[in-house]
Tab-separated table of C-alpha atoms and ligand atoms in Angstrom:
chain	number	residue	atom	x	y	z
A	1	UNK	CA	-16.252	-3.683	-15.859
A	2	UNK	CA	-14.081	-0.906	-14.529
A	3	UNK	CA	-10.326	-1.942	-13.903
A	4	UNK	CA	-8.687	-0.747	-10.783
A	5	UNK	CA	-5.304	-0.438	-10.550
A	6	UNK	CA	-2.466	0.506	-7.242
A	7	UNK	CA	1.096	0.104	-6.766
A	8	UNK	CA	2.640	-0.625	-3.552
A	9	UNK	CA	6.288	0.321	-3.062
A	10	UNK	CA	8.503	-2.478	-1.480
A	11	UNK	CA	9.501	-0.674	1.811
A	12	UNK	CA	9.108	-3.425	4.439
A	13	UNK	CA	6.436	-5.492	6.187
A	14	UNK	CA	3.437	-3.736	6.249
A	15	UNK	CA	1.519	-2.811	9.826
A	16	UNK	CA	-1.391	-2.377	11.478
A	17	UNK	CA	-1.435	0.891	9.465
A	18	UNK	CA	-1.270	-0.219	5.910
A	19	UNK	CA	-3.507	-2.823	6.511
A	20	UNK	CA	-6.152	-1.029	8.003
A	21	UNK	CA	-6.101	1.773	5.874
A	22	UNK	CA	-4.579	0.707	2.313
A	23	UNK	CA	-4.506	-3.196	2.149
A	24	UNK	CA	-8.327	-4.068	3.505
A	25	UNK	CA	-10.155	-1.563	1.795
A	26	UNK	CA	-8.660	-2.480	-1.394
A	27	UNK	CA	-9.049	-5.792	-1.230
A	28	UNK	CA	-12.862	-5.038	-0.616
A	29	UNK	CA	-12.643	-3.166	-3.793
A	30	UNK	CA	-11.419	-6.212	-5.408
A	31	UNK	CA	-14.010	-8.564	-4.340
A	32	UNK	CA	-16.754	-6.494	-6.040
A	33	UNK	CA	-17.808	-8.587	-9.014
A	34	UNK	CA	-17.508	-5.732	-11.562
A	35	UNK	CA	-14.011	-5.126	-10.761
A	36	UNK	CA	-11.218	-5.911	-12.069
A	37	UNK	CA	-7.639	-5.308	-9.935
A	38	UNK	CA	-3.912	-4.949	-11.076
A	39	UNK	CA	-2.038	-4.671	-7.981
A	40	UNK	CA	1.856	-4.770	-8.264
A	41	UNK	CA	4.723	-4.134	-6.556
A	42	UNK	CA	6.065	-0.684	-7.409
A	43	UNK	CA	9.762	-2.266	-6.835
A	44	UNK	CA	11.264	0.049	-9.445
A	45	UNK	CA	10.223	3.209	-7.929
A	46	UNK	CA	11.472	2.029	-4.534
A	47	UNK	CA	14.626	1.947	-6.154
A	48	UNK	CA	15.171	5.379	-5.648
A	49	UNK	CA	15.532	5.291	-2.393
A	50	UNK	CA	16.804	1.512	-1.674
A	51	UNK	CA	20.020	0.215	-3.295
A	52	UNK	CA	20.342	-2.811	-1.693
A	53	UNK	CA	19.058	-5.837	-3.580
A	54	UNK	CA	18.668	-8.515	-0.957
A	55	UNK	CA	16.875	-5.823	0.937
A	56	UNK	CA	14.514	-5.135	-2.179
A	57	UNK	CA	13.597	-8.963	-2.508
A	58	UNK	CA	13.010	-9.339	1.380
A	59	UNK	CA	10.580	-6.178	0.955
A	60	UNK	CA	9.337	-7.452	-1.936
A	61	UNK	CA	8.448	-10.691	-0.538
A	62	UNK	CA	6.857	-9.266	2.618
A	63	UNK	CA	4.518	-6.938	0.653
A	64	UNK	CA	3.310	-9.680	-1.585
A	65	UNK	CA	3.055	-11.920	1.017
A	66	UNK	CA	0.599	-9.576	2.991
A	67	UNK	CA	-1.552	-8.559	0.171
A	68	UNK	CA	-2.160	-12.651	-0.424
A	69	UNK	CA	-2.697	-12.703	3.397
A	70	UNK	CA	-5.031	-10.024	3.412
A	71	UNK	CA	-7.255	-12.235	1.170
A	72	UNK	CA	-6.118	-10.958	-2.509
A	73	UNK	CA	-7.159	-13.107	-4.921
A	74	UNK	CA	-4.541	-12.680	-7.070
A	75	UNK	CA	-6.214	-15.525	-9.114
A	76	UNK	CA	-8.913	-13.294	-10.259
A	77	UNK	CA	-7.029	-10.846	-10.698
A	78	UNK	CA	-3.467	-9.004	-11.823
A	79	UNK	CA	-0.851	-9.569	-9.187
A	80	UNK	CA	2.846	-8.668	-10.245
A	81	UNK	CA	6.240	-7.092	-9.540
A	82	UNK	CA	7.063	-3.846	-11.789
A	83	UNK	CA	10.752	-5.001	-12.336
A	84	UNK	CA	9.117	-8.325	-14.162
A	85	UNK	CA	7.933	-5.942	-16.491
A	86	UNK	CA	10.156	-3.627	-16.598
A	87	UNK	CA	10.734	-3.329	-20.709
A	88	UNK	CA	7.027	-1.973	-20.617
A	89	UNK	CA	6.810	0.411	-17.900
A	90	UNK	CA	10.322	1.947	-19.047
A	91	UNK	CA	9.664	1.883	-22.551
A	92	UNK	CA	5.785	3.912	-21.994
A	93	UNK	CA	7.698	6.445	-19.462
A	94	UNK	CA	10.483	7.436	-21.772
A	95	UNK	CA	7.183	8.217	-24.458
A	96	UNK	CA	5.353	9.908	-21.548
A	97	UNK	CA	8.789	11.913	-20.847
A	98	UNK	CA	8.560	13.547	-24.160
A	99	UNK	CA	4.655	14.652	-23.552
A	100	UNK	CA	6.047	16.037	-20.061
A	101	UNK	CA	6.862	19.423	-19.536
A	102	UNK	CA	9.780	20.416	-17.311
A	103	UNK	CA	8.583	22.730	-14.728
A	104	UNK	CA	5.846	19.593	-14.319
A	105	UNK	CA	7.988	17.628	-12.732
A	106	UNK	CA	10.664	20.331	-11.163
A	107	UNK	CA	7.371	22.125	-9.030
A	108	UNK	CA	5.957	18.707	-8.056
A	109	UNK	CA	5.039	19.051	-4.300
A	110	UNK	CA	6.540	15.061	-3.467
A	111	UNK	CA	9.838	15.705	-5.620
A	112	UNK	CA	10.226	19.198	-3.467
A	113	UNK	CA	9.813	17.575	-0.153
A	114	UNK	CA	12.120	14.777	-1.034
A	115	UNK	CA	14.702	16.630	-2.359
A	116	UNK	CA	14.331	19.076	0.789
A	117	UNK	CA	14.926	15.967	2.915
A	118	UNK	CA	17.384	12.872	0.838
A	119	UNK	CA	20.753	13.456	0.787
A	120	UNK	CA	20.762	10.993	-2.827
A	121	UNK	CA	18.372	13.734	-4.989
A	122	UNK	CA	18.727	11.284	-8.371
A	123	UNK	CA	16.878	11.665	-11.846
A	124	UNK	CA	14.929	8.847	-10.713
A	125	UNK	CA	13.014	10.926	-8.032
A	126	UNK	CA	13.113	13.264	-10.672
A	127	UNK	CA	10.803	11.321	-13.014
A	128	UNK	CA	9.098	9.348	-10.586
A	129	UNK	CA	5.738	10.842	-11.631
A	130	UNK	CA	6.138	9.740	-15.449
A	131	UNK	CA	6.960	5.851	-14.501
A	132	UNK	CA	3.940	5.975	-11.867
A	133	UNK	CA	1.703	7.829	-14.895
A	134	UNK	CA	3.256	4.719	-17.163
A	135	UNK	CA	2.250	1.816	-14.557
A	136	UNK	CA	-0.964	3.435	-14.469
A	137	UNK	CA	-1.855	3.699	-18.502
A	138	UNK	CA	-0.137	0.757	-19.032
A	139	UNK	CA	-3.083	-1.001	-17.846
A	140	UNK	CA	-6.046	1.483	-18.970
A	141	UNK	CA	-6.636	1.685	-15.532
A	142	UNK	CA	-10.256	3.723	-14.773
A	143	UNK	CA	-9.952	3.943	-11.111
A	144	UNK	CA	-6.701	4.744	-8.817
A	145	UNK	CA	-7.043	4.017	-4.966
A	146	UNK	CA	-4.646	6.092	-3.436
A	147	UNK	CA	-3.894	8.080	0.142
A	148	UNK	CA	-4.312	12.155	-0.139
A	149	UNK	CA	-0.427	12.123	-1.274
A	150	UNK	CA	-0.879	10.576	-3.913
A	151	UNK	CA	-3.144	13.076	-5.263
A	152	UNK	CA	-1.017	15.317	-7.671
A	153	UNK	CA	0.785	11.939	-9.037
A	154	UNK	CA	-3.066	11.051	-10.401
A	155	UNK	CA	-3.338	14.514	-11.528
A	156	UNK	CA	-0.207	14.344	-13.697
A	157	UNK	CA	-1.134	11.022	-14.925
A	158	UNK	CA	-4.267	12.382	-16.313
A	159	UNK	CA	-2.476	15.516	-18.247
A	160	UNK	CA	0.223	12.782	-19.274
A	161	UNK	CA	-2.420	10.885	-21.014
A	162	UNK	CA	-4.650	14.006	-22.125
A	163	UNK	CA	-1.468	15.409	-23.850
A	164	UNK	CA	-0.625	11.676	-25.203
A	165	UNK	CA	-4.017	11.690	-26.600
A	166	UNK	CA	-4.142	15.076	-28.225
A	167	UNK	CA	-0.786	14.502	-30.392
A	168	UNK	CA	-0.925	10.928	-31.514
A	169	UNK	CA	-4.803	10.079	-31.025
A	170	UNK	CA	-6.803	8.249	-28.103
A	171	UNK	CA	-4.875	5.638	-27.405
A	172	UNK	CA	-4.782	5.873	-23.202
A	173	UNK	CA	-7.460	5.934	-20.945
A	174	UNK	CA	-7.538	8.945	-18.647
A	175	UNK	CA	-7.277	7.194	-15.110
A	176	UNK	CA	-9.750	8.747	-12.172
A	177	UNK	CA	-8.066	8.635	-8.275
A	178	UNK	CA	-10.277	7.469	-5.548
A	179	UNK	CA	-9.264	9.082	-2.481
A	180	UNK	CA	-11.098	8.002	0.348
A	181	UNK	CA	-11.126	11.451	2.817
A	182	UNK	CA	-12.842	9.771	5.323
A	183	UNK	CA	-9.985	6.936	5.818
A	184	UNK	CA	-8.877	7.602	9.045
A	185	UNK	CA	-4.987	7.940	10.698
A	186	UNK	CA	-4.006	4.923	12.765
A	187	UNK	CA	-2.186	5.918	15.448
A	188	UNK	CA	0.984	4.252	16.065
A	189	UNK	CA	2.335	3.485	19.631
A	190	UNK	CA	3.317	7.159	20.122
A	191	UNK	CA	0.325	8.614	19.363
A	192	UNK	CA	1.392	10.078	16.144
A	193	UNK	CA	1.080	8.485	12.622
A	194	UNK	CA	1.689	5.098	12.874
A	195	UNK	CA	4.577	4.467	10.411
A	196	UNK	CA	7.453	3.019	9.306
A	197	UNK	CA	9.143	5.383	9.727
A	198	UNK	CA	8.722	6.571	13.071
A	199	UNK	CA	9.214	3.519	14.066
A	200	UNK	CA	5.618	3.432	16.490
A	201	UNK	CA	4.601	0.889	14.425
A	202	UNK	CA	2.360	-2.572	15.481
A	203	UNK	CA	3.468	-5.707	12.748
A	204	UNK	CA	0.067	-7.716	13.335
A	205	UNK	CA	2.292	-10.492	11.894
A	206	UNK	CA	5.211	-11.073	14.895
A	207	UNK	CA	4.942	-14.024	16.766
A	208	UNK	CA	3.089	-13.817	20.102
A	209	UNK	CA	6.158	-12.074	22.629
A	210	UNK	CA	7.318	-9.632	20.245
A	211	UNK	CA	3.771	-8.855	19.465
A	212	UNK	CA	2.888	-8.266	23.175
A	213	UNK	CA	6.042	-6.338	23.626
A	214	UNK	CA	5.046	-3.877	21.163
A	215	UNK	CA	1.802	-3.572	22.493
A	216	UNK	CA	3.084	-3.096	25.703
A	217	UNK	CA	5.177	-0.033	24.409
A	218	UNK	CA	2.242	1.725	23.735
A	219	UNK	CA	2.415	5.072	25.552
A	220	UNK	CA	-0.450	6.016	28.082
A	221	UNK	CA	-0.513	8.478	30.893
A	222	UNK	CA	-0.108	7.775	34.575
A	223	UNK	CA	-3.339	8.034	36.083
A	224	UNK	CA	-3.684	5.309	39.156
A	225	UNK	CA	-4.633	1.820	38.657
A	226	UNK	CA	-7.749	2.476	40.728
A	227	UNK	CA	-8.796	5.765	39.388
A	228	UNK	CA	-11.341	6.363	36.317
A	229	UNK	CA	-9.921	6.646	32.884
A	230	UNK	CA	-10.487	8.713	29.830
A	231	UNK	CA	-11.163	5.790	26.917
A	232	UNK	CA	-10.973	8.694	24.479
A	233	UNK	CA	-8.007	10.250	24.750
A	234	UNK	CA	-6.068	6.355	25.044
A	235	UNK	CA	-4.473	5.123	22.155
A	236	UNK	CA	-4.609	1.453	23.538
A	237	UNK	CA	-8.314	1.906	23.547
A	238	UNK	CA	-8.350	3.762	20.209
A	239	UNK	CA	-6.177	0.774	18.682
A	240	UNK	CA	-8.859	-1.321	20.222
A	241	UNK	CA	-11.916	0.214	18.927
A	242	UNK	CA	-10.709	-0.218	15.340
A	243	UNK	CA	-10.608	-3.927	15.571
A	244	UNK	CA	-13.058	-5.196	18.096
A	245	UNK	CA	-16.873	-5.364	18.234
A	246	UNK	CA	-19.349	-3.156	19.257
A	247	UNK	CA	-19.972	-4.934	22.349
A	248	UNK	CA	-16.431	-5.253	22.953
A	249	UNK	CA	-15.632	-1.849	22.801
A	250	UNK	CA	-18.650	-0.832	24.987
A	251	UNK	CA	-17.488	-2.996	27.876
A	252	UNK	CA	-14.054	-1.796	27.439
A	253	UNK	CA	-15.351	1.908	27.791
A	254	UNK	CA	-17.148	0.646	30.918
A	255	UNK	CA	-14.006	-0.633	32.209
A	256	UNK	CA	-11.834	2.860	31.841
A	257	UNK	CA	-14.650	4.668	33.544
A	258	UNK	CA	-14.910	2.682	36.444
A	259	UNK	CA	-11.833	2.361	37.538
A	260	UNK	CA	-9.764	-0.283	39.052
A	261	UNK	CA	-8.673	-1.142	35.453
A	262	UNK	CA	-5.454	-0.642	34.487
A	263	UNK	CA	-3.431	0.047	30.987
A	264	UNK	CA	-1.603	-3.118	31.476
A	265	UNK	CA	-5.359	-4.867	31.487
A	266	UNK	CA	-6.280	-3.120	28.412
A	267	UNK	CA	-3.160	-3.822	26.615
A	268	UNK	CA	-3.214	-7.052	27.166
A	269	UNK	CA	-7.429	-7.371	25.983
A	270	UNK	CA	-5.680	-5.338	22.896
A	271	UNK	CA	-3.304	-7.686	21.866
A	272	UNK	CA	-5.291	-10.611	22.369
A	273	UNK	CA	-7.637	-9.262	20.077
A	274	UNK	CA	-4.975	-8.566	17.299
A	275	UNK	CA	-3.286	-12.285	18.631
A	276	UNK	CA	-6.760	-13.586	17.750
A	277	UNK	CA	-8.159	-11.595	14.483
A	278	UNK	CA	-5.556	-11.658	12.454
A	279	UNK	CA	-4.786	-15.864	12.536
A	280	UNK	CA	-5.203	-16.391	9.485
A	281	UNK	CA	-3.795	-13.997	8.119
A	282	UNK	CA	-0.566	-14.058	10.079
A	283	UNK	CA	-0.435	-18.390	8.937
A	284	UNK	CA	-1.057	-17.300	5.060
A	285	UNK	CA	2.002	-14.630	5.418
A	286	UNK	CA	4.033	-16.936	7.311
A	287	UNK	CA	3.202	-19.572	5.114
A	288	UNK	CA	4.376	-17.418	1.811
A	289	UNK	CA	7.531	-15.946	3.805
A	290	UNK	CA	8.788	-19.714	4.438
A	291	UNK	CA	7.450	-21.262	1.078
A	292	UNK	CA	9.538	-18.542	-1.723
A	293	UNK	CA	8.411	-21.257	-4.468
A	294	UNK	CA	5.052	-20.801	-3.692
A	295	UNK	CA	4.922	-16.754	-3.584
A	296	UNK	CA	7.242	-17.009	-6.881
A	297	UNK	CA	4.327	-19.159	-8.814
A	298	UNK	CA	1.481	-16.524	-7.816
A	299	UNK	CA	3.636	-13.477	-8.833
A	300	UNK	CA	5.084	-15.485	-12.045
A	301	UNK	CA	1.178	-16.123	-13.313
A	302	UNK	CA	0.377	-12.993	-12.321
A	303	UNK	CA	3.293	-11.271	-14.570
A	304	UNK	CA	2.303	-13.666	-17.478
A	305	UNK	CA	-1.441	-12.329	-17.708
A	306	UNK	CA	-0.210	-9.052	-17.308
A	307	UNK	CA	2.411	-9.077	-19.771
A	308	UNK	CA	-0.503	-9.720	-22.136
A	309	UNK	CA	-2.565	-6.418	-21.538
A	310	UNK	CA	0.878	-4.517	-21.371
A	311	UNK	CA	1.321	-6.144	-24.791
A	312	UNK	CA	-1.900	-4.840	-26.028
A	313	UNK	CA	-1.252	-1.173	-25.046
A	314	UNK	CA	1.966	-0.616	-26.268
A	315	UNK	CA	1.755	-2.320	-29.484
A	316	UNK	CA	-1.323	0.430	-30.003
A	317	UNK	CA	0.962	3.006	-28.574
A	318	UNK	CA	3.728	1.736	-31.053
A	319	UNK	CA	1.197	1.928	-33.948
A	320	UNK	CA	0.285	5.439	-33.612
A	321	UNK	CA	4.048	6.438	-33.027
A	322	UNK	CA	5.390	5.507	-36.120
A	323	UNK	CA	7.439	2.664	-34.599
A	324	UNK	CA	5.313	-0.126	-35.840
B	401	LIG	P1	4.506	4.175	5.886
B	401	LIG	O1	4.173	5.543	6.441
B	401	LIG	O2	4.492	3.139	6.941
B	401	LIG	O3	5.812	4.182	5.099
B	401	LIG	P2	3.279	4.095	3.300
B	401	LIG	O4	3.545	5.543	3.052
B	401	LIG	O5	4.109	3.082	2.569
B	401	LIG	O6	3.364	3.806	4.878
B	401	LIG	O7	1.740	3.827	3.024
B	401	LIG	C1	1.224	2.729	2.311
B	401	LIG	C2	-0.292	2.833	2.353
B	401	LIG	O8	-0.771	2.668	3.701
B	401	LIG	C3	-0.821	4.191	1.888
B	401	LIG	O9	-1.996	3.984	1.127
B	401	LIG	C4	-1.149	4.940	3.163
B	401	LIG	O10	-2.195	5.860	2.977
B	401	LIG	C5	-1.548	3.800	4.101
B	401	LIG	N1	-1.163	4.135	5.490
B	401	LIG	C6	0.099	4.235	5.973
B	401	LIG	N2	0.113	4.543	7.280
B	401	LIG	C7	-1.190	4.666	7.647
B	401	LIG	C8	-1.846	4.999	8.886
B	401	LIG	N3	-1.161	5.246	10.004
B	401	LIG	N4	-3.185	5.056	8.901
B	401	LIG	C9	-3.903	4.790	7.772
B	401	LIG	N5	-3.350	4.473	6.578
B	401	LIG	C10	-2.013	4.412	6.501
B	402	LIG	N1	3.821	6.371	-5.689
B	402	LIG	C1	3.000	5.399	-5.011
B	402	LIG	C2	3.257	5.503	-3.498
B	402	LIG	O1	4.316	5.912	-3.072
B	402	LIG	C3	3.309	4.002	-5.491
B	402	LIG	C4	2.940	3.808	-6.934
B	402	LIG	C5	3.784	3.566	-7.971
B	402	LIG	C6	1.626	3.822	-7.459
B	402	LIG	N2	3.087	3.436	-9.129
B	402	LIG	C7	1.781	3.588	-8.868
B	402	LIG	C8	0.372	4.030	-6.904
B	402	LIG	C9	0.661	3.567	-9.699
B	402	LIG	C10	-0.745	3.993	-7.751
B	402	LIG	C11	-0.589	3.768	-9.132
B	402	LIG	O2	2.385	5.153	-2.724
């Protein structure tokens, strides 16, 4: 049984993006029989950047309600918010902070470019590695899914729980990243990353006119109605081909080379796909976003079972301290 664990910061409603490159595959992950998944909300590290609390519990709720959505079983499995637990995860860090050394932390690549670029450079972005390395060995996690930035975060982890081990004994397991290289960039409506914040972003989760609206801001070039189009340099048809069907997408292709087919026709095929695919999913979210009691019961069980494993680890980590 290997345990797989990921943290999702609370920063907003997540898009076509996430979902297609963060949110599905993990799930699949999840499903495997073998596995076993702690997925939280990594609310506590978002406070370094958001100080606004109603703001953190509408992000909160928005995340959780899209993993759920996104068919999470959070029944099977570990679903919870950091903050719930946050005795634990602060408690492990400060331990961690004292196997840390300095220039660790001061020449990590994430804390450089944030600091190059926040105006609010505080302690907490500071020792944002040691509280990710404590969510992580918290859980004796054995397997990290993470995007390629995440990759020196995993690393430090590792040494955090190498060095841990060395001084007081093995008490932490040493957690492995899975980066999947070949997950591929989803363009947003610009063409460029799609992202929150660049604000090119599709939310597969708006209502039918906002939805086409944004599709309908997606940019293409202005070749004629009537004259043969390029399917492969189109981001509407790019967007399309990672959610439709093979025969789907071959007609489509068919369509742009012919001619007479316009963007307009193509954006609308696109977000009648999305309108259509993602039903479910957009009732389960909308059902959590308008039912709070409900989301609060899944997240409160969740917290419960993993208050017990957190239990286990630290009173082991206690032991070999001395502060038993
Ligand atoms: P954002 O850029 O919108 O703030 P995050 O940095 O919060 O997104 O990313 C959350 C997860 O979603 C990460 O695992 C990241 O790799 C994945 N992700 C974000 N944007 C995309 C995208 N355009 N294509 C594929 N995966 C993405
Ligand atoms: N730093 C991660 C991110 O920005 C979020 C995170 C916090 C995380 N704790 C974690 C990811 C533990 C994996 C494991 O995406």
């Amino acid at each position: 049984m290997a345990r797989i664990l990921t943290g999702i910061q609370a920063s907003g409603r997540p898009h076509l993006g996430n979902i297609l490159g963060a949110i599905l595959p993990a799930v699949k992950l999840s499903q495997k029989p073998d596995n076993q998944s702690f997925l939280f909300i990594a609310d506590l590290h978002s406070m370094t950047t958001i100080k606004d609390a109603k703001l953190m519990q509408e992000n909160t709720r928005a995340v959780a309600a899209a993993w759920l959505a996104c068919g999470f079983d959070a029944d099977k499995n570990y679903f919870y918010r950091q903050s719930r637990l946050a005795g634990f995860h602060t408690e492990l860090m400060w331990y961690l902070c004292c196997q840390t050394p300095f220039p660790m932390l001061s020449n990590a690549l994430s804390f450089k470019d944030k600091s190059d670029r926040l105006s609010d450079v505080n302690a907490g972005l500071f020792t944002y590695p040691v509280l990710q390395a404590a969510d992580i060995l918290m859980y004796q996690a054995n397997f990290v899914p993470v995007g390629k930035d995440q990759k020196q975060h995993l690393e430090m982890s590792k040494d955090m729980a190498a060095s841990f081990n060395r001084t007081y004994g093995e008490v932490l397991t040493l957690p492995e990243p899975l980066i999947d290289e070949s997950v591929m960039v989803i363009p947003g409506t610009d063409g460029t990353k799609m992202s929150k914040s660049y604000n090119n972003y599709i939310d597969v989760f708006l209502d039918e006119k906002p939805l086409l609206k944004s599709i309908k801001s997606i940019v293409s070039d202005s070749t004629p109605l009537e004259a043969p189009k390029n399917p492969d340099t189109d981001i509407t048809f790019k967007l399309f081909s990672l959610v439709a069907n093979q025969n789907e997408i071959g007609e489509l292709r068919q369509n742009y080379l012919r001619g007479g087919f316009g963007y307009g026709h193509a954006k609308q095929l696109l977000f009648e796909k999305l309108w259509t695919k993602f039903e479910k999913e957009r009732d389960i979210f909308n059902y959590y976003m308008k039912n709070e009691a409900a989301l609060e019961e899944k997240l409160q069980e969740g917290e419960a079972k993993a208050k017990d494993i957190a239990e286990q680890t630290m009173k082991e980590v206690r032991k070999v301290l001395g502060f038993a």
